[in-house]
Coordinates of C-alpha atoms and ligand atoms in Angstrom, one line a residue:
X1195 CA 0.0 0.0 0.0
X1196 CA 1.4 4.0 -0.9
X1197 CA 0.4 6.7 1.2
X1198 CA 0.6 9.9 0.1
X1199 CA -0.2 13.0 1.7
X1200 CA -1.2 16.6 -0.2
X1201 CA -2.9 19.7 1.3
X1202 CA -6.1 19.2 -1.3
X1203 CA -6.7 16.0 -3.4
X1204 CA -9.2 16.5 -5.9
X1205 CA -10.8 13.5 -7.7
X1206 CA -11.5 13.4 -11.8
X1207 CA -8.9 15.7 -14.0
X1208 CA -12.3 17.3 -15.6
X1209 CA -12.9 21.1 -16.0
X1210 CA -14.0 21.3 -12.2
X1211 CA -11.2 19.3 -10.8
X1212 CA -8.7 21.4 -13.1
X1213 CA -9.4 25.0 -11.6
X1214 CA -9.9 23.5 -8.1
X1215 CA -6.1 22.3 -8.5
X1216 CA -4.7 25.2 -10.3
X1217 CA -6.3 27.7 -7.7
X1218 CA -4.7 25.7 -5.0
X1219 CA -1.4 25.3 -6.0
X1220 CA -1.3 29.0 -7.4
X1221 CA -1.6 29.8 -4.0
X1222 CA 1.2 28.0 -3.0
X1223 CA -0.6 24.5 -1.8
X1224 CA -0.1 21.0 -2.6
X1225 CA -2.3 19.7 -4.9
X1226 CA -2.8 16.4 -6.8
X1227 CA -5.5 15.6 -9.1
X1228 CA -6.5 11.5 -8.9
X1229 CA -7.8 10.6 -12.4
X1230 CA -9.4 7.1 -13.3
X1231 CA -8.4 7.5 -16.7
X1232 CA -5.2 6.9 -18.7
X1233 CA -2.7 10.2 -19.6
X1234 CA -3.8 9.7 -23.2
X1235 CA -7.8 9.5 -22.2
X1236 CA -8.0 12.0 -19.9
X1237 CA -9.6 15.3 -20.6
X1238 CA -12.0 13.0 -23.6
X1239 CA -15.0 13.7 -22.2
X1240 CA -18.7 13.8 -23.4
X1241 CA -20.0 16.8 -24.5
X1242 CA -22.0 19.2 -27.3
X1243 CA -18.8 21.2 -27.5
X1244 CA -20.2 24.8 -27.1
X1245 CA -18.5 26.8 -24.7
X1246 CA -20.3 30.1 -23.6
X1247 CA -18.7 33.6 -21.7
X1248 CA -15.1 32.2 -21.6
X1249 CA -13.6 35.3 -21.7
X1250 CA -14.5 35.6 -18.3
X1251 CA -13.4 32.3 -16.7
X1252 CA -11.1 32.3 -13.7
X1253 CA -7.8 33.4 -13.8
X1254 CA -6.4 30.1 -12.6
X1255 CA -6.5 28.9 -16.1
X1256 CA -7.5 32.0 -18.6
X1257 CA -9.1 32.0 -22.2
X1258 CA -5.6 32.7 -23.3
X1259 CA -5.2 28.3 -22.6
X1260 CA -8.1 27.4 -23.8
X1261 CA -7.8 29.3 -27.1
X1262 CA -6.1 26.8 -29.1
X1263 CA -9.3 24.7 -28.6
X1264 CA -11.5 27.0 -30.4
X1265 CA -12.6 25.6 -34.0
X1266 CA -15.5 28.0 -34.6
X1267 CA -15.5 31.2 -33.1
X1268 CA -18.0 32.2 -36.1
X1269 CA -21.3 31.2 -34.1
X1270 CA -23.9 33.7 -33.0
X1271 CA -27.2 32.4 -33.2
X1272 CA -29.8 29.4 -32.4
X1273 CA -31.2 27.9 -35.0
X1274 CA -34.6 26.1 -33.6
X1275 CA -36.1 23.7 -36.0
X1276 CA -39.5 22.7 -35.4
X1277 CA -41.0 20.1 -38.1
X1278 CA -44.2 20.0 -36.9
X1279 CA -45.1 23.4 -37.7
X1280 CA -42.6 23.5 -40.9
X1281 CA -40.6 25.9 -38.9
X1282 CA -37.5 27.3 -38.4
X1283 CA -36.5 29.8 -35.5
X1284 CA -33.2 31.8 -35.9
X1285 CA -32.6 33.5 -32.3
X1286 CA -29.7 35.5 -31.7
X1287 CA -27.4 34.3 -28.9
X1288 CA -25.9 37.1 -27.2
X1289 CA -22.6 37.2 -25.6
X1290 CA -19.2 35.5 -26.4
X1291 CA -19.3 32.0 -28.2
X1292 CA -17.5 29.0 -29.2
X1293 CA -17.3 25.7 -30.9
X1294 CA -14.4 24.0 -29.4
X1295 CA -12.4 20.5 -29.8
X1296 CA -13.4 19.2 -26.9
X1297 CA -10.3 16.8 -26.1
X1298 CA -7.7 19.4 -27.2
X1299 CA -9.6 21.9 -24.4
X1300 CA -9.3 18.8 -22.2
X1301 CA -5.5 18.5 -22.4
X1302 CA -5.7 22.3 -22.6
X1303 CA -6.5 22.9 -18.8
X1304 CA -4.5 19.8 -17.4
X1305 CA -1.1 21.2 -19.0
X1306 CA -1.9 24.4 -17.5
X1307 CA -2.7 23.3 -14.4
X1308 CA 0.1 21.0 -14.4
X1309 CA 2.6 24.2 -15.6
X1310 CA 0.5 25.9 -12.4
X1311 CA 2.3 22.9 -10.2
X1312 CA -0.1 20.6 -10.3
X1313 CA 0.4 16.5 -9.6
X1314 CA -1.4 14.3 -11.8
X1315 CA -1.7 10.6 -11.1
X1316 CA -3.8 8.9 -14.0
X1317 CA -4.7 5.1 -14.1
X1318 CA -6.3 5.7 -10.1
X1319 CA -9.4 5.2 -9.5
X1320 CA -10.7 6.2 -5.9
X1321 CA -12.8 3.4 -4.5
X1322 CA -13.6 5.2 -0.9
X1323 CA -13.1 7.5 1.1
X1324 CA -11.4 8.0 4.8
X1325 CA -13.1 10.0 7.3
X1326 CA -12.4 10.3 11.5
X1327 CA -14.2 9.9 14.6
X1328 CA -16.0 13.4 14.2
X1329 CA -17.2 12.6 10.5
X1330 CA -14.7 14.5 8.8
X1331 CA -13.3 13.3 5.7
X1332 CA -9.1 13.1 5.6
X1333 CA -8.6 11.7 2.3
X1334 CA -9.5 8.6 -0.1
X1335 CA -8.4 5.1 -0.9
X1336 CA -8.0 4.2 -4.5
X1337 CA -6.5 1.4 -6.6
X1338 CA -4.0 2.1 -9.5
X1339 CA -3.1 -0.9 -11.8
X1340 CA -4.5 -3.3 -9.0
X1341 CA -2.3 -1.5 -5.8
X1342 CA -3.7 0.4 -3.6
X1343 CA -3.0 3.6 -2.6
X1344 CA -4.0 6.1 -0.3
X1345 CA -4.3 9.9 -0.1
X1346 CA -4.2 11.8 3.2
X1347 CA -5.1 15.3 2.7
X1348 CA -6.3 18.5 4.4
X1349 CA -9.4 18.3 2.0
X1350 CA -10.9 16.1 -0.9
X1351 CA -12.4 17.9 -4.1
X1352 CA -15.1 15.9 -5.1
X1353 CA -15.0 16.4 -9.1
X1354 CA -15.7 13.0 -10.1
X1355 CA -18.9 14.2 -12.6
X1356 CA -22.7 13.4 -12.3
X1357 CA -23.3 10.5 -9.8
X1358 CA -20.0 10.8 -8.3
X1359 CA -19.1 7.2 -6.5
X1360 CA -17.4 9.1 -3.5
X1361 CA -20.9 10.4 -2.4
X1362 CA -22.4 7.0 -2.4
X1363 CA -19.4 6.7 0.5
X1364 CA -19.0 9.3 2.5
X1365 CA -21.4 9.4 5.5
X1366 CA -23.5 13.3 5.4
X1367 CA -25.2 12.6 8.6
X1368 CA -23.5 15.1 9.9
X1369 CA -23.9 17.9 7.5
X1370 CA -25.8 19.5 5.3
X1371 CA -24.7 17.9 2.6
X1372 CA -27.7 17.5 -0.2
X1373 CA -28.2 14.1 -0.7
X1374 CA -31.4 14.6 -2.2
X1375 CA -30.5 13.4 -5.5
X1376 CA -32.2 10.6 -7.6
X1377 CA -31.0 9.6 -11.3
X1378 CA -34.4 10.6 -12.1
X1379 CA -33.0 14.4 -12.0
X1380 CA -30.2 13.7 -14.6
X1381 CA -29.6 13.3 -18.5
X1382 CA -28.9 10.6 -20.5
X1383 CA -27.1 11.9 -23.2
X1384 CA -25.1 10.8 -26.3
X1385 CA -23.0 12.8 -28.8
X1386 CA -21.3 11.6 -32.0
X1387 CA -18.2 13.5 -34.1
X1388 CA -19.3 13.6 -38.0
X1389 CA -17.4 15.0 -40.6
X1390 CA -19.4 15.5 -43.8
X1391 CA -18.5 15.8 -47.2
X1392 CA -19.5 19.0 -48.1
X1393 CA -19.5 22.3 -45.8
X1394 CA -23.1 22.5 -44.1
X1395 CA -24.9 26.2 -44.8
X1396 CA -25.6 26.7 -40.9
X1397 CA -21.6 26.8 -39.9
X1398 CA -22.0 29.9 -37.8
X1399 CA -25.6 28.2 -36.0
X1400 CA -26.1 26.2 -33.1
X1401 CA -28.8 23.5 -33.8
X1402 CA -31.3 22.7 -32.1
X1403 CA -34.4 19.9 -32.7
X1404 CA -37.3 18.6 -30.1
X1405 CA -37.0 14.7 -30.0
X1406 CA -40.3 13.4 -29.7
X1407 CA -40.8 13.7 -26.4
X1408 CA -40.8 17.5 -24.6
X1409 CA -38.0 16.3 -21.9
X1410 CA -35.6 15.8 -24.8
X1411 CA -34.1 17.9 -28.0
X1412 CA -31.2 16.7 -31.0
X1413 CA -28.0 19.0 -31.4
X1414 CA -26.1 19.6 -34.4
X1415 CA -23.2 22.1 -32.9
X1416 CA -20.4 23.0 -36.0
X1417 CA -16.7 22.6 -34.9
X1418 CA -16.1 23.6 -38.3
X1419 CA -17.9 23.7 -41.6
X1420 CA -17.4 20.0 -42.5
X1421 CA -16.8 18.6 -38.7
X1422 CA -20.1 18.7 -36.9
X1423 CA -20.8 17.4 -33.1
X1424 CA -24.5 15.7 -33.4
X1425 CA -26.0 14.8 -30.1
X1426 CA -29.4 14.1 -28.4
X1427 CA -30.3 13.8 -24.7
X1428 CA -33.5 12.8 -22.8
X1429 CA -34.6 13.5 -18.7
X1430 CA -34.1 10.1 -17.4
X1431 CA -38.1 10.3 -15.8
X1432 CA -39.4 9.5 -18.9
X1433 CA -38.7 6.0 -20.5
X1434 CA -35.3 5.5 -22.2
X1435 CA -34.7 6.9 -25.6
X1436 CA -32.8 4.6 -27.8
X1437 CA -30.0 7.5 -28.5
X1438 CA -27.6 5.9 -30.4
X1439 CA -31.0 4.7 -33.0
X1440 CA -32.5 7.7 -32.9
X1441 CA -29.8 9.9 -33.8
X1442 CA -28.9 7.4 -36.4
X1443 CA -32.4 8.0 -37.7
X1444 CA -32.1 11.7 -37.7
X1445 CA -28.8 11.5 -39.5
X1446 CA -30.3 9.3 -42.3
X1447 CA -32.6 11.7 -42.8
X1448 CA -30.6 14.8 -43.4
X1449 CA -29.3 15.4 -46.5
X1450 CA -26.0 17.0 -45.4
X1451 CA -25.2 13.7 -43.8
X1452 CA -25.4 11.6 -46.8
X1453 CA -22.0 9.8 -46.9
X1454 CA -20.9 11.6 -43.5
X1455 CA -17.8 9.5 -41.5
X1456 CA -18.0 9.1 -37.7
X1457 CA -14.9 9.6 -35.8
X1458 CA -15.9 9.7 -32.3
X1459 CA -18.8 8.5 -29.5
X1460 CA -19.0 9.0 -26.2
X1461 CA -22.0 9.3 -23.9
X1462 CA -22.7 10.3 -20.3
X1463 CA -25.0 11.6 -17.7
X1464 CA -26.1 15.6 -17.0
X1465 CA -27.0 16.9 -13.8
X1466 CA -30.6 18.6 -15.4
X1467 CA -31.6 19.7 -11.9
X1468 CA -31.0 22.6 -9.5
X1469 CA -27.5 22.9 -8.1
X1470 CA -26.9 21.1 -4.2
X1471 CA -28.3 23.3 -1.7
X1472 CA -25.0 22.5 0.2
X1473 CA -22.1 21.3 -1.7
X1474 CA -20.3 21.2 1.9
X1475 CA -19.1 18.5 4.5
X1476 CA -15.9 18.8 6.9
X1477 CA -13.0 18.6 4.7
X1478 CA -15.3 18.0 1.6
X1479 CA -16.6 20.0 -1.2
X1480 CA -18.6 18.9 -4.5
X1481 CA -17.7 20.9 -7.7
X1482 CA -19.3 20.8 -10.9
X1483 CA -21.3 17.7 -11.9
X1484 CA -20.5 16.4 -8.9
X1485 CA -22.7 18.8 -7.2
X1486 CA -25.2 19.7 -10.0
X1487 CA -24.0 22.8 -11.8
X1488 CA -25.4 22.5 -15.0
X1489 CA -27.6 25.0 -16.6
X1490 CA -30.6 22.5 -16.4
X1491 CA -32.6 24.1 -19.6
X1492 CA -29.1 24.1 -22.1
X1493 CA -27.1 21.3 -19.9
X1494 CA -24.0 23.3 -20.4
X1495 CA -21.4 23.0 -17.8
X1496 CA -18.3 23.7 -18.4
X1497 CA -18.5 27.5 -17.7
X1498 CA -20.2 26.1 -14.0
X1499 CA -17.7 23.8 -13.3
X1500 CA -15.1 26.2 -13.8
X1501 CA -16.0 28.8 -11.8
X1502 CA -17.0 26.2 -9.0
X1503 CA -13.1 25.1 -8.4
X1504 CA -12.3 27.8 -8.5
X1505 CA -15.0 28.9 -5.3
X1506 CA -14.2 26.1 -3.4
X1507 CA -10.5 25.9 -3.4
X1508 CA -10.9 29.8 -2.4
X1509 CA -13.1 28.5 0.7
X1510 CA -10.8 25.4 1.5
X1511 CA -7.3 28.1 1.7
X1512 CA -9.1 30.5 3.5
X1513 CA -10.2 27.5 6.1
X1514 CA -6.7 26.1 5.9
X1515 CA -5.5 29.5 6.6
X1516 CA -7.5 29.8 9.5
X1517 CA -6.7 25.8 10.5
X1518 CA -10.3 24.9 10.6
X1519 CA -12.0 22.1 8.3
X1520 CA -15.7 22.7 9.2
X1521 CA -18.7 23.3 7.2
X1522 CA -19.2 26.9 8.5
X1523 CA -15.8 27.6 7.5
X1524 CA -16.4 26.4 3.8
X1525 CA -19.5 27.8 3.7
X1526 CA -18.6 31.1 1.4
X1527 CA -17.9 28.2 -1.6
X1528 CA -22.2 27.6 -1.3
X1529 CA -22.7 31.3 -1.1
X1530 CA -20.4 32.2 -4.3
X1531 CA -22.0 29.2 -5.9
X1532 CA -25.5 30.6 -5.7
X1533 CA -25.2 34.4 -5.9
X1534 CA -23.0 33.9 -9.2
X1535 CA -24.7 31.1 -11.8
X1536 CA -27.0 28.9 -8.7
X1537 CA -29.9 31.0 -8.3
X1538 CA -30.7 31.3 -11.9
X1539 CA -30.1 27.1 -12.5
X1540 CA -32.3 26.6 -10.0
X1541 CA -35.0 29.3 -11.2
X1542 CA -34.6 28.1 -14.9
X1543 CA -34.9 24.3 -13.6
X1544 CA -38.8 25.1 -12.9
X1545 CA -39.3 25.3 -16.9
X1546 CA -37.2 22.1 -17.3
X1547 CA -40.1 20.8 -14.5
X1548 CA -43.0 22.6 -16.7
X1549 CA -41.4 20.5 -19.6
X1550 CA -42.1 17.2 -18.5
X1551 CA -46.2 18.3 -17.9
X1552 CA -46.4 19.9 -21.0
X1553 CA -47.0 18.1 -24.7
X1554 CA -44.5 18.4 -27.2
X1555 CA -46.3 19.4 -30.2
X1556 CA -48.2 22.2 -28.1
X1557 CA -45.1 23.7 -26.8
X1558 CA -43.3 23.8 -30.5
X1559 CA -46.3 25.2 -32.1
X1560 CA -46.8 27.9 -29.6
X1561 CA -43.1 29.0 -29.5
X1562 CA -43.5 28.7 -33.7
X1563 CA -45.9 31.7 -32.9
X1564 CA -43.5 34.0 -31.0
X1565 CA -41.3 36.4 -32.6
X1566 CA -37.3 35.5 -32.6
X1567 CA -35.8 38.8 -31.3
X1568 CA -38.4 38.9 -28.1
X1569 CA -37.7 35.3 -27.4
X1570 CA -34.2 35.8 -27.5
X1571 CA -35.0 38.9 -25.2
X1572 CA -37.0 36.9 -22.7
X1573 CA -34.5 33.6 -23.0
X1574 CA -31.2 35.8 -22.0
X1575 CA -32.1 39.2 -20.8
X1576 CA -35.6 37.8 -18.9
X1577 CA -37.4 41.2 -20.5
X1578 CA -39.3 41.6 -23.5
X1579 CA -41.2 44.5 -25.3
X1580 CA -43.9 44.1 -27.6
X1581 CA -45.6 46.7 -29.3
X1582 CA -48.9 46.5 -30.1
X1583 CA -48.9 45.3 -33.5
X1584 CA -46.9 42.6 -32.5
X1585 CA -48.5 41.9 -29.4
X1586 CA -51.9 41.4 -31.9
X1587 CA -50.2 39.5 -34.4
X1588 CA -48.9 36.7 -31.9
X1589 CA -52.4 36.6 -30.3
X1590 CA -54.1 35.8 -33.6
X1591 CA -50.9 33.5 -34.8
X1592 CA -51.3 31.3 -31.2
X1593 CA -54.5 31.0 -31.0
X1594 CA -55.6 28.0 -29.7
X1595 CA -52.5 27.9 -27.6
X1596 CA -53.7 30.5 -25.1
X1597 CA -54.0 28.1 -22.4
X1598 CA -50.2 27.3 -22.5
X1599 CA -49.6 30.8 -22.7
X1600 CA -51.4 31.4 -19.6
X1601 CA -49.7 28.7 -18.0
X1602 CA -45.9 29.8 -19.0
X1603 CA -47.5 32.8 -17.7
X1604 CA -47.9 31.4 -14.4
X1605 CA -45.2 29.4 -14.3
X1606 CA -42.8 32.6 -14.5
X1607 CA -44.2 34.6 -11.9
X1608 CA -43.6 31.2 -9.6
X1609 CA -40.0 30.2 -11.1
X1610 CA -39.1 34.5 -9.9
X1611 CA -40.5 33.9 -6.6
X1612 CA -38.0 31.0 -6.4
X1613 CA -35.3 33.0 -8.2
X1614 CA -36.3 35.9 -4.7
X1615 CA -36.2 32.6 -2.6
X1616 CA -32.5 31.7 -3.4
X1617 CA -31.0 35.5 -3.0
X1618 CA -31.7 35.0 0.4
X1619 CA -29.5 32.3 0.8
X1620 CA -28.4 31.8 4.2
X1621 CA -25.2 33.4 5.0
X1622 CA -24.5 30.0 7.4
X1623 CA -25.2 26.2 7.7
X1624 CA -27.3 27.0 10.6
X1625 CA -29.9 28.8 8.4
X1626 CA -30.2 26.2 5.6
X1627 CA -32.9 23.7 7.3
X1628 CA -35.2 27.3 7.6
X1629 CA -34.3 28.1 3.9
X1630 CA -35.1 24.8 2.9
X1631 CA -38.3 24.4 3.8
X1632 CA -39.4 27.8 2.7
X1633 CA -38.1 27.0 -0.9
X1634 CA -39.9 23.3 -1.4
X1635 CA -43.1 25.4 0.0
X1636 CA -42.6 27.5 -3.2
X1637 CA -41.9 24.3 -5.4
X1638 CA -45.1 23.0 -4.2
X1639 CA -46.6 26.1 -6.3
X1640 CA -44.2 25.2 -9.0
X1641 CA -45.6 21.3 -9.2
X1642 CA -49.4 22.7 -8.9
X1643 CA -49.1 25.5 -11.4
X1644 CA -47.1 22.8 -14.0
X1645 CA -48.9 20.2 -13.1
X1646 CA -45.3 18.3 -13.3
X1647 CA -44.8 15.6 -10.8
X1648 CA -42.6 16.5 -7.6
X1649 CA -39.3 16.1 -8.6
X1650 CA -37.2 16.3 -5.3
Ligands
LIG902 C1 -23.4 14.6 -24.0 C2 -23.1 15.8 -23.2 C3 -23.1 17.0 -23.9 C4 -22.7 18.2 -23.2 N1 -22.6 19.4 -23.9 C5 -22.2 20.5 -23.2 C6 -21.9 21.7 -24.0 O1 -22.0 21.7 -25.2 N2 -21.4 22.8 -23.3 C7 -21.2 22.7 -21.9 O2 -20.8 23.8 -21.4 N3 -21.4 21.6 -21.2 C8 -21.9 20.5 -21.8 N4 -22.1 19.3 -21.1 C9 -21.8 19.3 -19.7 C10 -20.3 19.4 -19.4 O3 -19.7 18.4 -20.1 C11 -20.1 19.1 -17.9 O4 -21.0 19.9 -17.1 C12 -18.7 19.3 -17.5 O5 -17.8 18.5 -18.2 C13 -18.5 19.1 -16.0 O6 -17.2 19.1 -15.6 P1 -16.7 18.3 -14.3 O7 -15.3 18.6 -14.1 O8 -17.6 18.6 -13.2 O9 -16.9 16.7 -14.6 P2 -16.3 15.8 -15.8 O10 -15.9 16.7 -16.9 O11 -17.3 14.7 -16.0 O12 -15.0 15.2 -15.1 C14 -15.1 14.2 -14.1 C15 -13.7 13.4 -14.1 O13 -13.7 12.6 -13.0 C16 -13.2 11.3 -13.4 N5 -13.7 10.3 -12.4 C17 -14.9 9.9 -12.1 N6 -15.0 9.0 -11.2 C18 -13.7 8.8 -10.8 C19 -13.1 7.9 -9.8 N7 -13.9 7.1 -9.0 N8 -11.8 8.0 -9.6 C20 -11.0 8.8 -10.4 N9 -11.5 9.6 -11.3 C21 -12.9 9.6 -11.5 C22 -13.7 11.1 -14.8 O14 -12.9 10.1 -15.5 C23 -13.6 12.5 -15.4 O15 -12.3 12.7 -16.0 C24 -22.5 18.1 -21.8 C25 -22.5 16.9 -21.1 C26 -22.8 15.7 -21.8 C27 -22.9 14.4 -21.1

């Protein structure tokens, strides 16, 4: 058996486990990063490719590193494709953009976080973890090509990805740890790399579809103009998509993808749910997938995950600093977490909700009716101004949809009350039962306004 001993051992060498690292050991720390894959595998991980607002990702490991990843920098716009109304949506998509080779931005952030002093050990994958008498955890126990080996450390970074195995083995019962999470609240998704024959027209789009079921949509998200990441996803409530089929039977049907090559398949599991209402345990923190911080309605994450190491290796130094390992000492990582992206996941998760109540073919045809620029308005900037005109011509184009619109309607004015709910976050762990139940008394509007079934 090895021992080895580090101020901060993070687990899984993904986006989240990255800037945890780099954040520590730019401040002078320790850090190792405990990754199951091989050196050659790791940083390949499943994904649409679109990476949103980089030019504002922590300093630990800036744009500038991740640049080299970028394949299409051309893309502004969504372009919504409904066939059951014949229709096709363009909505502008504002703010900075990118197709990126996914693998390439993989390797990206672990050379720079190894250039930031950073110890990688691949081929390990943790098994368990070590806590003492009072509940805290020390460190984990992994196996690497059959030995085992075993990491001591002043705290663990959980950023394993969705369903992490280290929560199934830590015991919370003395935190406030969420462990209300059900595979119910995740993704399935499945994404294939295609490179086409000729350049596709929509190179500067991303590309968007409705499966046939509202908890589920196809992708088609240009690296470049002749190398396209095609991918599909569905809420794992509803009964299993065939994804590997179905996007097979969308591809057949496209003419762009007539004599197309794949290169590359990977699939995996999305947290499409609201972030952890505690991410925190005595020398523990969840980052990224690990601890649901996806945007539940696009299931991008990278941009989440990124900003969450870097939170709570800020909270684990400061708590070093001070030589304390307890959840009110880590508790600024939750706070960050929700006054910067958690708030408005968990507001935006009551539509994902609404879309399991509501029928496919409804919702397409009514958002058919609305005008591109508003909805882009009322998707990013959550404000929209119709004139009159306008205001008439959508009301004649949805009639017979006027109950959904009501509904939406009704839906929004709950999903802001929850949106009010989480600014008030508490500012300690003694605060959270109190905030708690407050919140689910507000999601009990959202399940009877929806007419969605609970999902917490
Ligand atoms: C199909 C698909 C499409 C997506 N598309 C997009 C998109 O277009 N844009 C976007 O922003 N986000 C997208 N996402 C989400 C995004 O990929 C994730 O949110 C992001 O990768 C999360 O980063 P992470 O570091 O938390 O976890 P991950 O990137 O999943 O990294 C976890 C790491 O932990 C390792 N690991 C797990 N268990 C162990 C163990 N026991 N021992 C050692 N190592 C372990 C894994 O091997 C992995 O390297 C998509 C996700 C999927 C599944």
């Amino acid at each position: 058996m090895t021992t080895h001993e580090f101020d901060f051992v993070v687990v899984g060498a993904g986006t989240s486990g990255c800037y945890a690292a780099a954040t520590a050991a730019k401040a002078g720390y320790d850090a190792v990063v405990v990754e199951r894959k091989d050196a050659e595998q790791a940083g390949h991980i499943a994904c649409g490719d679109a990476l949103k607002g980089a030019a504002n990702f922590p300093d630990a490991i800036p744009k500038t590193e991740l640049e080299p990843a970028f394949t299409n920098t051309g893309v502004d716009h969504g372009r919504f494709e409904i066939p059951q109304e014949d229709t096709v949506l363009e909505i502008p998509i504002p703010g900075e953009l990118a197709v990126i080779d996914r693998w390439k931005y993989g390797r990206r952030i672990i050379e720079s976080a190894d250039e930031a002093g950073v110890e990688f050990h691949y081929d390990t994958v943790v098994q368990d973890v070590e806590q003492d008498r009072s509940g805290r955890v020390t460190g984990v126990t992994a196996t690497r090509q059959g030995d085992a080996v075993t990491y001591d450390a002043e705290f663990v970074v959980d950023a394993a990805g969705s369903l992490s195995l280290l929560q199934d083995k830590v015991d919370f019962s003395e935190s406030t740890f969420d462990t209300n999470v059900d595979y119910s609240q995740f993704c399935s998704a499945y994404r294939e790399i295609v490179e086409v024959p000729e350049p596709v027209e929509w190179d500067d789009a991303l590309v968007f579809k409705p499966t046939e079921r509202a908890a589920g949509y196809l992708w088609y998200f240009p690296r470049t103009d002749t190398e396209i990441n095609a991918g599909l996803g569905f809420q794992m409530n509803e009964e299993p998509m065939h994804l590997v089929e179905d996007l097979k039977h969308d591809l057949r049907n496209r003419s762009e993808f007539q004599g197309a090559e794949v290169t590359d398949k990977l699939g995996a599991a999305l947290p499409t749910r609201r972030p952890y209402d505690s991410a925190t345990h005595p020398g523990y923190l969840a980052v990224g997938d690990a601890a649901g911080h996806v945007n539940p309605t696009t299931g991008g994450g990278i941009a989440g995950a990124a900003y969450a190491g870097m939170y709570a290796a800020e909270a684990a130094i400061d708590a070093l600093e001070d030589g304390v390992h307890d959840e009110a000492a880590l508790w600024s990582y939750n706070e960050r977490v929700m006054d910067h992206f958690g708030a408005r996941y968990a507001a935006l998760d009551v539509y994902n909700v609404l879309s399991t109540a509501v029928d496919v073919d409804d919702l397409m045809s009514l958002l058919a009716a609305l005008p591109g620029k508003q909805l882009s308005e009322a998707l990013y900037a959550g404000t929209s101004s119709f004139g009159v005109g306008l205001a008439a011509k959508v009301a004649a184009k949805s009639f017979g949809h006027w109950g959904q619109i009501y509904k939406m309607y009704q839906t929004k004015r709950v999903a802001d009350r929850l949106l009010d709910h989480y600014e008030s976050y508490p500012s300690s762990p003694d605060g959270l039962a109190r905030w708690q139940s407050r919140r689910d008394d507000i999601m009990d509007d959202v399940y009877e306004v929806t007419g969605a079934d609970a999902k917490y």
